[in-house]
XYZ file of C-alpha atoms in Angstrom:
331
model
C 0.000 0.000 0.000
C 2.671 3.022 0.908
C 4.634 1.745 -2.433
C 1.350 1.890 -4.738
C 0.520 5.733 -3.081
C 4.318 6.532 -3.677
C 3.829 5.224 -7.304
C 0.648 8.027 -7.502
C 2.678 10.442 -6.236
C 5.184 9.871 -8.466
C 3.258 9.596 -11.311
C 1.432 13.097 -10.566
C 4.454 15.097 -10.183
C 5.779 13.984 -13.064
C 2.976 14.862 -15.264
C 3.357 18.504 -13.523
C 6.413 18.924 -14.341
C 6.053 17.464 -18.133
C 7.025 14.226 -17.638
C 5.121 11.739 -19.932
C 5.557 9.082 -22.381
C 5.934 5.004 -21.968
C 9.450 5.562 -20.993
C 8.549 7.386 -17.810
C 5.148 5.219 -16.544
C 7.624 2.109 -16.646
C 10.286 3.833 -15.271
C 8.111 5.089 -12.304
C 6.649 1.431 -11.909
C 9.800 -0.364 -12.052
C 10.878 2.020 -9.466
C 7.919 1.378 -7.362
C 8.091 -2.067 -7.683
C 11.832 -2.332 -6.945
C 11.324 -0.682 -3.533
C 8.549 -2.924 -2.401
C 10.638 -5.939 -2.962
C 13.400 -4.307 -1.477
C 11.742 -3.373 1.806
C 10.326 -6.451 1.814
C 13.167 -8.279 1.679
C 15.011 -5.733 4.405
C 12.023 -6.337 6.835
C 12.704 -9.891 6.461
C 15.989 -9.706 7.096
C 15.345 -7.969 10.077
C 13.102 -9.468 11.846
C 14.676 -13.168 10.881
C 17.473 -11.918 12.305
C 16.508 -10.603 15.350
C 17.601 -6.947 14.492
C 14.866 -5.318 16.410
C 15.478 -6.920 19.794
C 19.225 -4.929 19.526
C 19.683 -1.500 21.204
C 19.554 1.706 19.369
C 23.030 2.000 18.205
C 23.115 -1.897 16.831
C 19.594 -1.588 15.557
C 20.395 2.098 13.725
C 23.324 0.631 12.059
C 21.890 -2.451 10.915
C 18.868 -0.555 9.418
C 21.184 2.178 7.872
C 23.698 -0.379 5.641
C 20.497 -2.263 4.858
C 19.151 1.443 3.386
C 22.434 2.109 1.471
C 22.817 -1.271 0.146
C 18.937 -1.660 -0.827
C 19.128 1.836 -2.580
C 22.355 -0.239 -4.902
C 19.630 -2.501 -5.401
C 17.002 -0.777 -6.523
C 18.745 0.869 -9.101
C 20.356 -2.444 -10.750
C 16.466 -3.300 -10.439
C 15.719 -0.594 -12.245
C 18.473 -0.622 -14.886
C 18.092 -4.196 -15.540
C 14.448 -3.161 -16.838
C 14.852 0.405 -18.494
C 18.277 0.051 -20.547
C 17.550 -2.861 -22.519
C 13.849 -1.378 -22.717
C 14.802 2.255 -24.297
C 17.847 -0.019 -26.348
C 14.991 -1.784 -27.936
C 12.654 0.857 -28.726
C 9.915 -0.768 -26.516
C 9.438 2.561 -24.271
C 10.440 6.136 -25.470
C 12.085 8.295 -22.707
C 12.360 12.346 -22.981
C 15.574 13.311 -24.985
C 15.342 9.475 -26.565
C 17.848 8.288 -23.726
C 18.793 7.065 -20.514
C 21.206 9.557 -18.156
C 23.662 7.197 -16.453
C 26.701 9.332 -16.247
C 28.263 8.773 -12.545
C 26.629 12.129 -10.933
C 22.914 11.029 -12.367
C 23.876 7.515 -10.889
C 24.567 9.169 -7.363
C 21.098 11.097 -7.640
C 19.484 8.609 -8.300
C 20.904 6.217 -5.390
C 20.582 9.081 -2.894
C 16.654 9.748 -3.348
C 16.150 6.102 -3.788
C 18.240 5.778 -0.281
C 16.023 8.431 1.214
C 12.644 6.918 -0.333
C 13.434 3.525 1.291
C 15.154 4.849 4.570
C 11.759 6.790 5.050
C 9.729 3.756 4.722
C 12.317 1.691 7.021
C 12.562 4.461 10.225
C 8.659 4.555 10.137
C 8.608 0.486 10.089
C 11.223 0.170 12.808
C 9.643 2.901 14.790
C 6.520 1.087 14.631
C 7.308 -2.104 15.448
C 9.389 -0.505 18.279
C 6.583 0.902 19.671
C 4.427 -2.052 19.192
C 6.477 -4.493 21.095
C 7.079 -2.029 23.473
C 3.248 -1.827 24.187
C 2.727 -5.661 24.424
C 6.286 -5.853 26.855
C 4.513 -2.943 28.620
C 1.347 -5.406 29.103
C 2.965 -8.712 29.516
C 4.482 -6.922 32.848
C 1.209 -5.440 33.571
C -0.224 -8.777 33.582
C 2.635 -10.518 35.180
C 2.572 -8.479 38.064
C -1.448 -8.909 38.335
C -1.141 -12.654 38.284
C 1.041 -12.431 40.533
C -0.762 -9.857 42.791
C -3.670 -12.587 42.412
C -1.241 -15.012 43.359
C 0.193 -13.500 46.590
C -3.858 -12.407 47.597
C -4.655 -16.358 47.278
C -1.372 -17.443 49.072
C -2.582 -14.993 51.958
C -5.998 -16.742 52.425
C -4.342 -20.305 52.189
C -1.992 -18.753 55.032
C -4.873 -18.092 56.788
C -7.255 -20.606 55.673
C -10.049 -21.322 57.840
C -9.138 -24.881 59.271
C -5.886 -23.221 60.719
C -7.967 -20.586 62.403
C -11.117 -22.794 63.470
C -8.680 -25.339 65.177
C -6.590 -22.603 66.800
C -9.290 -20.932 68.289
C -11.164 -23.724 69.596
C -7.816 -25.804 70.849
C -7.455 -22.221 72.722
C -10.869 -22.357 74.226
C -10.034 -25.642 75.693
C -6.377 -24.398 77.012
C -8.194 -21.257 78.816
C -9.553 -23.906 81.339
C -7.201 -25.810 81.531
C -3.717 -24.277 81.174
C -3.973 -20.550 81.626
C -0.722 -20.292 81.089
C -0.425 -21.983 77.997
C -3.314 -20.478 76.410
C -1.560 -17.285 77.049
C 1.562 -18.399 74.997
C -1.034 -19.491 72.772
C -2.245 -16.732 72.066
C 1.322 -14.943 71.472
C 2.133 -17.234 68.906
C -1.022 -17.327 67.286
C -0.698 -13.300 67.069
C 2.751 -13.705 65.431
C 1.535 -15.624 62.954
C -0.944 -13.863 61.733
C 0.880 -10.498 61.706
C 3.853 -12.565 59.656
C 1.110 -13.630 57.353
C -0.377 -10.312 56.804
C 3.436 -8.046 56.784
C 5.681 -10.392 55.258
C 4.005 -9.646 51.681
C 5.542 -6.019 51.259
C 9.103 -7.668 51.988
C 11.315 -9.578 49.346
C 13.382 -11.623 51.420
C 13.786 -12.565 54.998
C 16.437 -14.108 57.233
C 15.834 -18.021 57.971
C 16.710 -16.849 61.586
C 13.012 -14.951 61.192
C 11.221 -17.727 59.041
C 12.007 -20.125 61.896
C 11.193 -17.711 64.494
C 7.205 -18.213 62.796
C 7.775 -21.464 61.933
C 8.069 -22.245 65.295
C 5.468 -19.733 66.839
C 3.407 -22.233 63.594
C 4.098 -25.580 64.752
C 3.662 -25.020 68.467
C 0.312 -23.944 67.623
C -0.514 -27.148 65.436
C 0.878 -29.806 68.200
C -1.706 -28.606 70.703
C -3.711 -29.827 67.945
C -2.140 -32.795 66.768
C -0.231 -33.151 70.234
C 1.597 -36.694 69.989
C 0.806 -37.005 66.447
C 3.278 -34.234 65.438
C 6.739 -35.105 66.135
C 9.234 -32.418 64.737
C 13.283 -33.122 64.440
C 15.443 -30.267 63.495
C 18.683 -30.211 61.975
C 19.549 -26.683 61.749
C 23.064 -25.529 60.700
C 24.075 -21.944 62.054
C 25.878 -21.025 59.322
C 22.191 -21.232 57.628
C 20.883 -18.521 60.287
C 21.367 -15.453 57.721
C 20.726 -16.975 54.586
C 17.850 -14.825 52.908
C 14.655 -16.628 50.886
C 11.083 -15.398 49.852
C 8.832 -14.791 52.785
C 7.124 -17.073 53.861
C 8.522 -19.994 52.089
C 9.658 -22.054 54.506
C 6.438 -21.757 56.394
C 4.800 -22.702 53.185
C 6.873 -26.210 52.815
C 5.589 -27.049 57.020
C 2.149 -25.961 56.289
C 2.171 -28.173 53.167
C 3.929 -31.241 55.218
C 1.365 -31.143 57.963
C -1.654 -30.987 56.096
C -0.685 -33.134 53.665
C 1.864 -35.377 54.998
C 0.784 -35.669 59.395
C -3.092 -34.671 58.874
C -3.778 -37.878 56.560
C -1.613 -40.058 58.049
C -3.321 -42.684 61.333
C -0.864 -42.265 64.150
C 0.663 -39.019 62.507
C 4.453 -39.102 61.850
C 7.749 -37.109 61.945
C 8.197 -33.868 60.632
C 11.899 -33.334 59.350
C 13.303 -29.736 59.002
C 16.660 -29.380 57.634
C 18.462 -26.397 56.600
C 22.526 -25.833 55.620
C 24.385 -22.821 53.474
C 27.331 -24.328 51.807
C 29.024 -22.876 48.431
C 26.787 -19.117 48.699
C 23.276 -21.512 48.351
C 20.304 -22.009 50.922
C 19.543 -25.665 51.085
C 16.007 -26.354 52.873
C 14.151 -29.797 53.161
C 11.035 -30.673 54.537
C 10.382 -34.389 54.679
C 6.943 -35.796 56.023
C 5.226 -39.149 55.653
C 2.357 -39.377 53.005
C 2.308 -39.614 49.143
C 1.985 -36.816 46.447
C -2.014 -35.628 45.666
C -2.874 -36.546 48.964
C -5.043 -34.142 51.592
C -7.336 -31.475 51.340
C -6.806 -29.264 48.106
C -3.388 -30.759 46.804
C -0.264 -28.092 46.470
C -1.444 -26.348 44.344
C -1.693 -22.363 45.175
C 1.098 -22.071 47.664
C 3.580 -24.022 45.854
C 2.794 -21.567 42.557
C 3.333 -18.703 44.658
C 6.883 -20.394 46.183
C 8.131 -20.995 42.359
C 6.869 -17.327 41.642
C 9.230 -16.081 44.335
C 11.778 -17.664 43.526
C 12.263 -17.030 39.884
C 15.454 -17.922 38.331
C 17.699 -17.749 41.597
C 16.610 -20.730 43.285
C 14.939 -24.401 42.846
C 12.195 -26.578 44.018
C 12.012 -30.132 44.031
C 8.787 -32.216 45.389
C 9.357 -35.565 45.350
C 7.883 -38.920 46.934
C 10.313 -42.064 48.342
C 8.998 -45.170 50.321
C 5.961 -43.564 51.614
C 7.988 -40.575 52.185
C 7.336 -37.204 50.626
C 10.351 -34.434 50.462
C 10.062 -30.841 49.260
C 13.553 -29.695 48.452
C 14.382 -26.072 48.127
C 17.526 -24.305 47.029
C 18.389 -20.640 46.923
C 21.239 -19.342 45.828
C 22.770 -16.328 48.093
């Protein structure tokens, strides 16, 4: 389309300025023609490969030698048709000839250059713009999913069940063990202000995720009592690694109700954690099988992998009746 409205163009000023004749409507068609396949083979080129996805300098180069060297072409195009044309009398051009002495050759190269460098910086631009606009909404959306994401992974923080037992394993303990309920109560508050703050923050110290993880499981053995049995292997050097909030509360959560909650007689929670070679290794092993409990892995797990991006990996895997979430973070 902006080749066949260049060709009118073309084909109006010429008449203005007394340009008419066979000679001239093929030369202005050839012409036309020749830079459409030109700039169609340049925006080939460039987006096969890749040129767009350069910065300005790389890009501006790129798009600058393919101008120059697309003009050459376009005027070998354009020879190829007109000389032998005018040589055998099949057009007739004004003055009965063709002007190819080296300055007419130059001319005609620069506006050709100029034509097609026009047509390529409003292309480019576009495009430019364009995947601008859709990078501009992929992050838009990314950070909405993952806005949704973090909003679910607060309710399954605080999911009902967690709540509902808490409050009613308190009622009991206000009777019974004053003191106790109390503490109960502490922790309880800790986690839920951990659940509602830790959003806003990008990374924590373990030495804080096991603060709540413990404030967590002392809560859920006054449920479970001797059904929960926890064994710690904690190295200190592993204090001030940093992770993703609440992911290490996320693996315990995860064990418990899917692992301890399901399983007659309960079973042993194991919580390991080391730093060696600048990466955070954390594993959570509980007894139970993969797709078991109430509402699989689904939501928190997506948020963990969110979080953790490129730095870091997750493993889930099942053993002997075993099932071990495996998470590394590199420091």
């Amino acid at each position: 389309m902006p080749w066949a409205i260049y060709l009118g163009i073309s084909l109006v000023f010429g008449a203005g300025y007394g340009m008419s004749g066979s000679g001239v409507l093929l030369l202005f068609v050839t012409i036309a023609l020749a830079l459409y396949l030109v700039s169609y083979g340049l925006r080939a080129l460039a987006l096969r490969r890749g040129w767009l996805q350069r910065d300005g300098w790389a890009l501006s180069g790129r798009l600058l030698a393919g101008v120059l060297i697309g003009a050459l072409v376009v005027q070998a195009m354009v020879a190829l048709v007109m000389v032998p044309a005018v040589a055998l009398h099949w057009v007739t051009m004004p003055g009965g000839r063709l002007d190819y002495r080296p300055a007419a050759v130059l001319v005609y190269w620069f506006n050709a250059a100029i034509v097609l460098g026009l047509w390529t910086a409003g292309w480019a631009s576009a495009r430019v713009l364009e995947r601008a606009r859709h990078s501009e909404i992929a992050r838009l959306r990314a950070e909405a999913e993952r806005s949704a994401l973090e909003r679910d992974a607060l309710r399954a923080r605080l999911n009902p069940h967690f709540v509902f037992n808490a409050l009613n394993n308190l009622r009991a303990l206000i009777n019974e063990d004053t003191e106790r309920a109390r503490e109960m109560v502490t922790r309880l508050s800790n986690t839920l202000r951990h659940a509602l703050e830790q959003n806003d923050r990008e990374h924590v110290r373990l030495a804080e995720e096991l603060a709540v993880v413990d404030d967590y499981l002392a809560i859920e053995a006054v449920h479970y009592e001797q059904r929960l049995r926890v064994n710690r292997q904690i190295a200190p050097a592993a204090l001030d690694a940093r992770l993703p909030p609440m992911a290490l509360q996320l693996l315990v959560e995860n064990a418990i109700r899917h692992g301890i909650a399901v399983t007659p007689g309960g079973g042993e929670l194991d919580l390991r954690a080391d730093c060696m070679d600048g990466v955070l290794r954390l594993e959570v092993a509980n007894p139970g099988r993969l797709g078991t409990g109430n509402g699989g892995h689904g939501v928190g797990l997506a948020y963990l992998r969110t979080h953790l991006g490129r730095d870091g990996l997750f493993e889930l895997t099942e053993h002997e009746g075993c099932v071990l979430a495996r998470l590394e973070i590199a420091q």
